[in-house]
Tab-separated table of C-alpha atoms and ligand atoms in Angstrom:
chain	number	residue	atom	x	y	z
A	1	MET	CA	-13.862	27.696	-0.618
A	2	GLU	CA	-11.608	24.904	-1.589
A	3	ASP	CA	-7.861	24.234	-0.702
A	4	PRO	CA	-5.834	25.135	-3.885
A	5	ALA	CA	-4.322	20.835	-2.428
A	6	GLN	CA	-7.997	20.292	-2.956
A	7	ALA	CA	-8.884	22.371	-6.023
A	8	PHE	CA	-5.779	20.300	-8.060
A	9	LEU	CA	-5.984	16.814	-6.771
A	10	LEU	CA	-10.528	17.037	-7.710
A	11	ASP	CA	-8.943	18.164	-10.940
A	12	VAL	CA	-6.520	15.582	-11.682
A	13	LEU	CA	-9.597	12.867	-10.105
A	14	LYS	CA	-11.834	14.405	-12.073
A	15	HIS	CA	-12.310	11.084	-14.367
A	16	ARG	CA	-13.168	9.023	-12.042
A	17	SER	CA	-16.509	11.218	-10.717
A	18	ALA	CA	-17.613	10.845	-14.731
A	19	SER	CA	-17.067	7.605	-15.274
A	20	PRO	CA	-18.212	4.840	-12.742
A	21	CYS	CA	-16.110	2.457	-10.791
A	22	PRO	CA	-15.339	-1.368	-12.313
A	23	ASP	CA	-16.738	-3.816	-11.296
A	24	THR	CA	-13.737	-6.019	-11.315
A	25	GLN	CA	-11.301	-3.640	-8.723
A	26	PRO	CA	-11.796	-0.511	-7.116
A	27	TYR	CA	-9.302	2.590	-8.887
A	28	VAL	CA	-5.589	2.867	-7.380
A	29	THR	CA	-3.859	5.633	-6.773
A	30	LEU	CA	-0.526	5.131	-5.514
A	31	SER	CA	1.022	7.785	-3.597
A	32	PHE	CA	4.301	7.969	-1.789
A	33	ALA	CA	6.665	10.991	-1.056
A	34	GLN	CA	9.989	10.205	-1.812
A	35	SER	CA	13.957	12.570	-2.364
A	36	LEU	CA	15.597	13.975	-5.212
A	37	ASP	CA	17.574	10.317	-5.413
A	38	ALA	CA	14.429	8.721	-4.963
A	39	LYS	CA	14.316	7.203	-1.466
A	40	ILE	CA	11.559	6.642	0.647
A	41	ALA	CA	13.248	6.137	3.459
A	42	GLY	CA	16.523	6.154	4.954
A	43	ALA	CA	18.973	3.043	6.094
A	44	HIS	CA	17.897	0.192	6.806
A	45	GLY	CA	13.769	1.886	6.679
A	46	ARG	CA	14.293	4.367	8.994
A	47	GLN	CA	11.130	6.615	8.805
A	48	LEU	CA	11.608	10.381	6.759
A	49	ILE	CA	9.864	12.976	7.286
A	50	LEU	CA	9.981	14.100	3.367
A	51	SER	CA	6.468	15.759	2.704
A	52	GLY	CA	6.398	19.252	4.391
A	53	LYS	CA	3.401	20.294	5.493
A	54	GLU	CA	1.895	21.966	2.409
A	55	SER	CA	2.121	18.996	0.436
A	56	MET	CA	1.774	16.990	3.339
A	57	ILE	CA	-2.127	18.145	3.660
A	58	MET	CA	-1.988	17.951	0.218
A	59	THR	CA	-1.549	13.517	1.098
A	60	HIS	CA	-4.357	13.748	3.500
A	61	TRP	CA	-7.050	15.760	0.730
A	62	LEU	CA	-5.818	12.604	-0.979
A	63	ARG	CA	-6.474	10.205	1.839
A	64	THR	CA	-9.962	11.345	2.354
A	65	MET	CA	-10.759	11.222	-1.692
A	66	HIS	CA	-10.038	7.026	-1.118
A	67	ASP	CA	-13.055	4.348	0.539
A	68	ALA	CA	-9.616	2.686	1.864
A	69	ILE	CA	-5.867	3.394	2.069
A	70	LEU	CA	-3.275	0.361	1.529
A	71	VAL	CA	0.363	-0.044	3.357
A	72	GLY	CA	3.319	-3.355	3.410
A	73	ILE	CA	3.572	-5.228	6.520
A	74	GLY	CA	6.554	-3.639	6.285
A	75	THR	CA	5.774	-0.011	6.586
A	76	ALA	CA	3.340	-1.020	9.482
A	77	LEU	CA	5.247	-2.702	11.954
A	78	ASN	CA	8.382	-0.016	10.935
A	79	ASP	CA	5.936	3.680	11.171
A	80	ASP	CA	2.991	2.992	13.471
A	81	PRO	CA	1.351	4.574	10.938
A	82	GLN	CA	-2.183	6.281	11.294
A	83	LEU	CA	-3.616	6.532	7.856
A	84	ASN	CA	-6.037	9.056	9.799
A	85	VAL	CA	-7.197	13.197	7.759
A	86	ARG	CA	-5.485	15.064	11.169
A	87	TYR	CA	-3.309	17.451	9.683
A	88	LEU	CA	-7.089	18.596	7.431
A	89	PRO	CA	-8.433	22.551	8.302
A	90	HIS	CA	-10.771	23.655	11.115
A	91	PRO	CA	-13.175	19.715	10.911
A	92	PRO	CA	-16.285	21.426	8.641
A	93	GLU	CA	-19.286	21.183	8.939
A	94	THR	CA	-20.223	17.215	7.681
A	95	PRO	CA	-17.123	15.129	8.734
A	96	TYR	CA	-14.170	14.357	6.114
A	97	ASN	CA	-14.329	10.829	4.614
A	98	LEU	CA	-12.589	8.720	5.961
A	99	PRO	CA	-10.445	6.224	3.945
A	100	ARG	CA	-10.154	2.282	5.747
A	101	PRO	CA	-7.082	0.698	6.734
A	102	ILE	CA	-5.739	-2.536	4.742
A	103	ILE	CA	-2.303	-3.728	5.662
A	104	LEU	CA	-0.948	-6.590	3.427
A	105	ASP	CA	0.249	-9.056	5.851
A	106	THR	CA	1.121	-12.515	5.135
A	107	ASP	CA	1.773	-14.124	7.904
A	108	LEU	CA	-0.223	-11.914	10.507
A	109	ARG	CA	2.766	-10.068	12.047
A	110	LEU	CA	1.327	-6.920	12.984
A	111	SER	CA	1.242	-6.254	16.530
A	112	PRO	CA	-2.880	-5.715	18.524
A	113	THR	CA	-1.532	-2.689	19.883
A	114	CYS	CA	-0.935	-0.382	17.176
A	115	LYS	CA	-1.929	2.595	16.918
A	116	LEU	CA	-4.582	1.743	13.926
A	117	LEU	CA	-6.377	-0.480	15.820
A	118	GLN	CA	-5.821	1.477	18.558
A	119	ASN	CA	-7.895	4.323	17.168
A	120	TYR	CA	-10.560	2.087	16.024
A	121	GLN	CA	-10.742	1.538	19.601
A	122	ASN	CA	-11.397	4.651	20.416
A	123	GLY	CA	-13.808	5.316	17.201
A	124	LYS	CA	-11.768	7.503	15.939
A	125	GLY	CA	-10.354	5.420	12.820
A	126	ARG	CA	-12.700	2.738	10.550
A	127	ARG	CA	-11.731	-0.924	11.427
A	128	PRO	CA	-8.710	-2.223	10.274
A	129	TRP	CA	-8.568	-4.640	7.903
A	130	VAL	CA	-5.560	-7.185	7.985
A	131	ILE	CA	-4.636	-8.929	4.738
A	132	CYS	CA	-3.032	-12.836	5.368
A	133	ALA	CA	-2.168	-15.671	3.324
A	134	ALA	CA	-5.477	-18.029	3.010
A	135	SER	CA	-4.599	-21.168	5.558
A	136	ASP	CA	-4.663	-23.746	3.387
A	137	ASP	CA	-2.031	-21.537	1.394
A	138	ALA	CA	1.132	-24.388	0.791
A	139	THR	CA	3.104	-22.382	-1.134
A	140	PRO	CA	6.769	-22.123	0.659
A	141	LYS	CA	7.951	-19.102	2.638
A	142	PRO	CA	11.396	-18.324	2.120
A	143	LYS	CA	14.053	-18.476	3.852
A	144	GLY	CA	14.500	-16.152	7.253
A	145	THR	CA	11.246	-14.809	6.513
A	146	SER	CA	8.557	-17.384	9.125
A	147	ALA	CA	6.770	-15.284	12.256
A	148	SER	CA	6.630	-18.399	13.493
A	149	THR	CA	8.329	-20.204	15.864
A	150	THR	CA	8.079	-23.819	13.012
A	151	THR	CA	10.135	-24.080	10.373
A	152	ALA	CA	8.866	-25.557	7.288
A	153	GLU	CA	10.497	-29.190	5.930
A	154	THR	CA	11.040	-30.392	2.570
A	155	THR	CA	9.313	-33.198	1.046
A	156	SER	CA	10.959	-36.218	-1.233
A	157	THR	CA	8.737	-34.295	-4.232
A	158	GLY	CA	9.903	-31.344	-3.261
A	159	HIS	CA	7.417	-29.973	-1.483
A	160	HIS	CA	7.175	-28.238	2.203
A	161	GLN	CA	5.168	-29.495	4.338
A	162	TYR	CA	5.112	-26.855	7.367
A	163	HIS	CA	4.442	-28.221	11.117
A	164	PRO	CA	1.328	-28.107	13.486
A	165	SER	CA	2.391	-25.443	15.263
A	166	GLU	CA	2.794	-22.796	12.623
A	167	ASP	CA	-0.782	-23.243	11.899
A	168	ILE	CA	-1.745	-22.616	15.937
A	169	ASP	CA	1.475	-19.745	16.412
A	170	LYS	CA	-1.295	-17.647	13.558
A	171	LEU	CA	-4.296	-18.607	14.689
A	172	LEU	CA	-3.483	-16.712	18.100
A	173	ARG	CA	-2.152	-14.431	16.018
A	174	LYS	CA	-5.360	-13.585	14.558
A	175	ARG	CA	-7.656	-14.175	17.242
A	176	SER	CA	-5.652	-11.365	19.143
A	177	LEU	CA	-5.869	-9.038	15.946
A	178	GLU	CA	-9.778	-10.284	15.696
A	179	GLU	CA	-10.195	-8.981	19.506
A	180	ALA	CA	-8.308	-5.634	18.654
A	181	GLY	CA	-10.751	-5.478	16.543
A	182	ALA	CA	-9.903	-6.083	13.129
A	183	ARG	CA	-11.660	-8.453	10.268
A	184	ILE	CA	-8.452	-10.434	8.337
A	185	ILE	CA	-9.364	-11.380	5.007
A	186	GLN	CA	-7.604	-14.191	3.498
A	187	VAL	CA	-6.197	-14.376	0.000
A	188	PRO	CA	-4.257	-16.922	-1.676
A	189	THR	CA	-0.086	-16.385	-2.360
A	190	SER	CA	1.824	-16.017	-5.824
A	191	GLN	CA	5.056	-16.148	-5.830
A	192	ARG	CA	7.249	-13.553	-7.675
A	193	ARG	CA	11.137	-14.334	-8.742
A	194	ASN	CA	12.214	-11.442	-10.666
A	195	VAL	CA	10.342	-7.670	-8.553
A	196	GLN	CA	10.876	-9.224	-5.044
A	197	GLY	CA	13.806	-12.149	-4.923
A	198	HIS	CA	15.719	-12.545	-2.401
A	199	ALA	CA	18.903	-12.419	-2.468
A	200	ASP	CA	20.296	-16.370	-2.374
A	201	GLY	CA	17.808	-16.585	-5.630
A	202	THR	CA	14.519	-18.512	-3.836
A	203	ALA	CA	10.762	-16.731	-5.475
A	204	SER	CA	8.988	-14.650	-2.623
A	205	ARG	CA	6.100	-15.751	-0.950
A	206	HIS	CA	3.706	-13.178	-1.545
A	207	LEU	CA	-0.287	-11.604	-1.605
A	208	SER	CA	-1.606	-11.641	-5.221
A	209	ILE	CA	-1.558	-8.551	-5.458
A	210	PRO	CA	-4.846	-8.909	-8.242
A	211	GLU	CA	-6.712	-11.203	-6.243
A	212	ILE	CA	-6.490	-8.441	-3.602
A	213	LEU	CA	-8.573	-6.256	-5.474
A	214	THR	CA	-11.155	-7.914	-6.744
A	215	VAL	CA	-11.693	-8.785	-3.235
A	216	LEU	CA	-11.375	-5.576	-1.719
A	217	ARG	CA	-14.265	-4.768	-4.962
A	218	ASP	CA	-16.814	-7.597	-3.546
A	219	LEU	CA	-16.264	-5.591	-0.267
A	220	GLY	CA	-16.841	-2.373	-2.166
A	221	VAL	CA	-13.397	-0.978	-2.031
A	222	ARG	CA	-14.060	1.627	-5.544
A	223	SER	CA	-11.008	3.282	-4.195
A	224	LEU	CA	-8.181	2.292	-3.030
A	225	MET	CA	-4.671	4.745	-1.855
A	226	VAL	CA	-1.796	3.188	-1.677
A	227	GLU	CA	0.809	4.722	-0.051
A	228	GLY	CA	3.923	2.072	-0.060
A	229	GLY	CA	6.264	0.889	1.124
A	230	ALA	CA	9.175	0.444	-1.006
A	231	GLN	CA	8.559	-3.613	-1.667
A	232	ILE	CA	4.318	-2.743	-1.802
A	233	ILE	CA	4.946	0.007	-4.260
A	234	ARG	CA	6.653	-2.321	-6.034
A	235	SER	CA	4.391	-4.924	-6.849
A	236	PHE	CA	1.883	-2.508	-7.131
A	237	LEU	CA	3.529	-0.908	-10.784
A	238	ALA	CA	4.343	-4.655	-11.810
A	239	GLU	CA	0.498	-5.885	-12.307
A	240	PRO	CA	-1.251	-3.528	-14.689
A	241	VAL	CA	-3.761	-1.983	-12.173
A	242	VAL	CA	-2.619	1.487	-10.870
A	243	ASP	CA	-4.607	3.828	-12.007
A	244	VAL	CA	-2.792	7.351	-11.192
A	245	VAL	CA	0.749	7.868	-9.544
A	246	ILE	CA	1.530	11.171	-6.787
A	247	ILE	CA	5.160	11.783	-5.612
A	248	THR	CA	6.177	14.401	-3.658
A	249	VAL	CA	9.063	14.840	-4.828
A	250	ALA	CA	10.997	16.559	-1.889
A	251	PRO	CA	14.400	18.494	-2.413
A	252	VAL	CA	16.110	16.784	-0.778
A	253	LEU	CA	19.267	14.081	-1.711
A	254	VAL	CA	19.049	11.211	1.039
A	255	GLY	CA	22.075	9.005	-0.388
A	256	LYS	CA	22.435	5.877	-1.723
A	257	ASP	CA	21.712	3.471	1.541
A	258	GLY	CA	18.778	4.961	1.572
A	259	THR	CA	15.391	2.705	0.489
A	260	GLY	CA	13.633	2.558	-2.792
A	261	TYR	CA	11.612	1.091	-5.421
A	262	GLU	CA	13.397	1.064	-8.223
A	263	SER	CA	10.615	0.403	-10.182
A	264	PRO	CA	9.526	-2.012	-12.481
A	265	VAL	CA	7.910	0.209	-15.435
A	266	VAL	CA	9.305	2.602	-16.950
A	267	SER	CA	8.008	6.169	-19.004
A	268	LEU	CA	9.096	5.997	-21.873
A	269	PRO	CA	8.031	3.378	-24.364
A	270	ALA	CA	11.275	0.887	-23.633
A	271	GLU	CA	13.321	-1.411	-26.432
A	272	GLY	CA	11.216	-4.340	-25.975
A	273	ALA	CA	9.082	-3.137	-23.468
A	274	SER	CA	4.624	-5.190	-24.704
A	275	PRO	CA	2.483	-3.277	-25.782
A	276	SER	CA	0.365	-3.879	-23.534
A	277	GLN	CA	2.210	-3.010	-21.083
A	278	ARG	CA	1.312	0.156	-18.276
A	279	ARG	CA	3.145	3.194	-18.593
A	280	PHE	CA	2.617	6.281	-17.087
A	281	VAL	CA	2.972	9.542	-17.966
A	282	GLN	CA	2.869	13.351	-16.240
A	283	LYS	CA	-0.789	14.345	-16.337
A	284	ALA	CA	0.007	18.044	-13.564
A	285	THR	CA	2.822	18.860	-11.672
A	286	ARG	CA	2.151	22.051	-8.925
A	287	VAL	CA	4.434	22.836	-6.620
A	288	PHE	CA	2.954	22.693	-2.546
A	289	GLY	CA	4.997	24.852	-0.145
A	290	LYS	CA	9.283	23.337	-0.859
A	291	ASP	CA	8.013	19.937	-2.446
A	292	ALA	CA	7.082	18.803	-6.512
A	293	VAL	CA	3.953	16.891	-6.396
A	294	VAL	CA	4.024	15.009	-10.164
A	295	VAL	CA	1.039	12.816	-11.130
A	296	LEU	CA	1.796	10.562	-13.499
A	297	GLU	CA	-1.199	8.736	-15.073
A	298	ALA	CA	-1.765	5.055	-16.807
A	299	VAL	CA	-1.603	3.645	-20.317
A	300	THR	CA	-1.668	1.593	-22.807
A	301	GLY	CA	-0.945	1.758	-26.141
A	302	GLY	CA	-1.196	5.699	-26.224
A	303	GLN	CA	-3.943	5.222	-25.223
A	304	SER	CA	-4.911	7.392	-20.684
A	305	VAL	CA	-6.789	3.591	-18.802
B	401	NDP	N1	7.672	7.815	1.374
B	401	NDP	C1	6.881	7.344	1.074
B	401	NDP	O1	6.121	8.191	1.400
B	401	NDP	C2	6.726	6.610	2.384
B	401	NDP	C3	7.830	5.321	3.067
B	401	NDP	N2	7.472	4.427	3.605
B	401	NDP	C4	8.759	3.777	4.347
B	401	NDP	O2	8.988	2.046	3.497
B	401	NDP	C5	9.833	2.077	4.522
B	401	NDP	C6	8.641	0.833	4.716
B	401	NDP	O3	9.008	-0.902	2.514
B	401	NDP	P1	9.057	-1.977	2.850
B	401	NDP	O4	9.967	-2.512	4.363
B	401	NDP	O5	9.749	-2.384	2.180
B	401	NDP	O6	7.910	-2.761	3.711
B	401	NDP	P2	6.591	-2.577	2.643
B	401	NDP	O7	6.107	-1.881	3.641
B	401	NDP	O8	6.952	-2.347	1.326
B	401	NDP	O9	6.153	-4.377	3.342
B	401	NDP	C7	6.374	-5.327	2.407
B	401	NDP	C8	5.947	-6.484	3.591
B	401	NDP	O10	4.293	-6.140	3.097
B	401	NDP	C9	4.209	-8.349	2.717
B	401	NDP	N3	3.543	-8.156	1.523
B	401	NDP	C10	2.160	-8.601	1.721
B	401	NDP	N4	2.561	-8.867	0.245
B	401	NDP	C11	2.948	-8.311	-0.191
B	401	NDP	C12	2.753	-7.950	-1.608
B	401	NDP	N5	2.293	-8.263	-2.542
B	401	NDP	N6	3.709	-7.700	-2.161
B	401	NDP	C13	5.167	-6.789	-1.012
B	401	NDP	N7	5.242	-6.813	-0.412
B	401	NDP	C14	4.072	-8.076	0.589
B	401	NDP	C15	6.195	-8.467	2.972
B	401	NDP	O11	5.142	-8.800	4.491
B	401	NDP	P3	5.511	-11.019	4.879
B	401	NDP	O12	5.364	-11.374	3.968
B	401	NDP	O13	5.767	-10.653	6.451
B	401	NDP	O14	3.602	-10.233	4.282
B	401	NDP	C16	6.734	-7.472	3.075
B	401	NDP	O15	7.801	-8.042	2.469
B	401	NDP	C17	9.529	2.099	5.484
B	401	NDP	O16	10.698	2.570	5.505
B	401	NDP	C18	8.533	3.840	5.379
B	401	NDP	O17	9.045	4.153	6.149
B	401	NDP	C19	6.453	3.896	3.507
B	401	NDP	C20	5.462	4.006	2.747
B	401	NDP	C21	5.541	5.593	2.202
B	402	LIG	N1	3.356	11.709	2.503
B	402	LIG	C1	4.549	11.653	2.712
B	402	LIG	N2	5.917	12.144	3.239
B	402	LIG	C2	6.109	11.739	3.833
B	402	LIG	O1	7.511	11.719	3.745
B	402	LIG	C3	6.527	10.547	4.357
B	402	LIG	N3	6.863	9.988	5.074
B	402	LIG	C4	4.987	9.574	4.600
B	402	LIG	N4	4.671	7.964	4.944
B	402	LIG	C5	3.388	7.816	4.849
B	402	LIG	O2	3.015	8.224	5.797
B	402	LIG	C6	2.678	7.324	6.859
B	402	LIG	C7	2.468	7.702	8.291
B	402	LIG	O3	0.981	8.247	7.777
B	402	LIG	P1	0.222	8.991	9.491
B	402	LIG	O4	1.162	10.917	9.335
B	402	LIG	O5	0.252	8.215	10.835
B	402	LIG	O6	-0.814	8.973	8.969
B	402	LIG	C8	3.761	6.027	6.391
B	402	LIG	O7	3.252	4.730	7.381
B	402	LIG	C9	3.893	5.641	5.235
B	402	LIG	O8	3.254	5.508	4.844
B	402	LIG	N5	3.611	9.825	3.199
């Protein structure tokens, strides 16, 4: 017999089984848990278990329904997640689909001893893919985010140059991650001033989401579940790439110091919004234990995408 959460998700995602995945990018599901005041973590990014048991099981069913799960390096370093499906009931005759973990990690800051790599080494998880900036990427880094020992210098023409030891540091980190089992995938970066801009007005240097999706589709990923954290949620919502958003709303308030994601998109037709902008409308809502799970689907100009 189907679990209620499994049945609910199969129903909200049934349009995917009816039509083949596009060639250009995977189906993208953005899913996370938030408080009533739209916080996904505590002060300074402290991990919070917002989901109750029932909605956490729903999240693990959702994981089985995707080829891959993506998180940002902030989440990988802060939470050391496993991204597996361990809360599901007794193993069935056919093993559950275990999604591939993918980490967006511009400068390869991931720890080679993280749980995702340990699980892979112990045969308990799929090989993690770590997506970083292409090695010939000359985009300047924002202040204070360099993971290497070297600083960028600005030339008289305004271009930034890197000391060779920065490349060596990154190469060494690449090698130790590969030795631990990670597959490293390089993509170009893009600059976004408004979405992840720094307080000092400089633009952030981030991996390009459309490029990442193209690469993943080329590598055979047909469905991608994006779990967060805050910056990743913002970046995915800022691009017209998310098909379905599934939010677990926990009946708690975290307060103003909590970590929020401040969505750059709106559901309601906003004054001045471009008609081609992707908006999200409610498709289904279900209570699991103490939590409400709200499913939104993308629409462009009034049509489901
Ligand atoms: N409640 C929930 O469901 C969830 C909560 N969380 C919480 O979220 C918090 C972490 O969030 P946060 O600190 O924002 O970190 P994220 O996990 O969002 O990672 C952000 C980092 O990813 C890297 N990155 C690379 N490319 C991009 C891109 N295109 N857009 C955005 N980031 C990119 C950047 O680091 P770099 O430049 O070094 O590559 C950036 O700093 C944790 O507290 C965690 O517990 C996380 C997931 C779900
Ligand atoms: N669905 C959900 N509810 C919460 O309350 C959460 N804190 C999260 N966090 C996400 O799940 C990751 C942890 O996964 P594992 O338990 O290690 O498998 C965490 O890193 C966030 O991505 N999710």
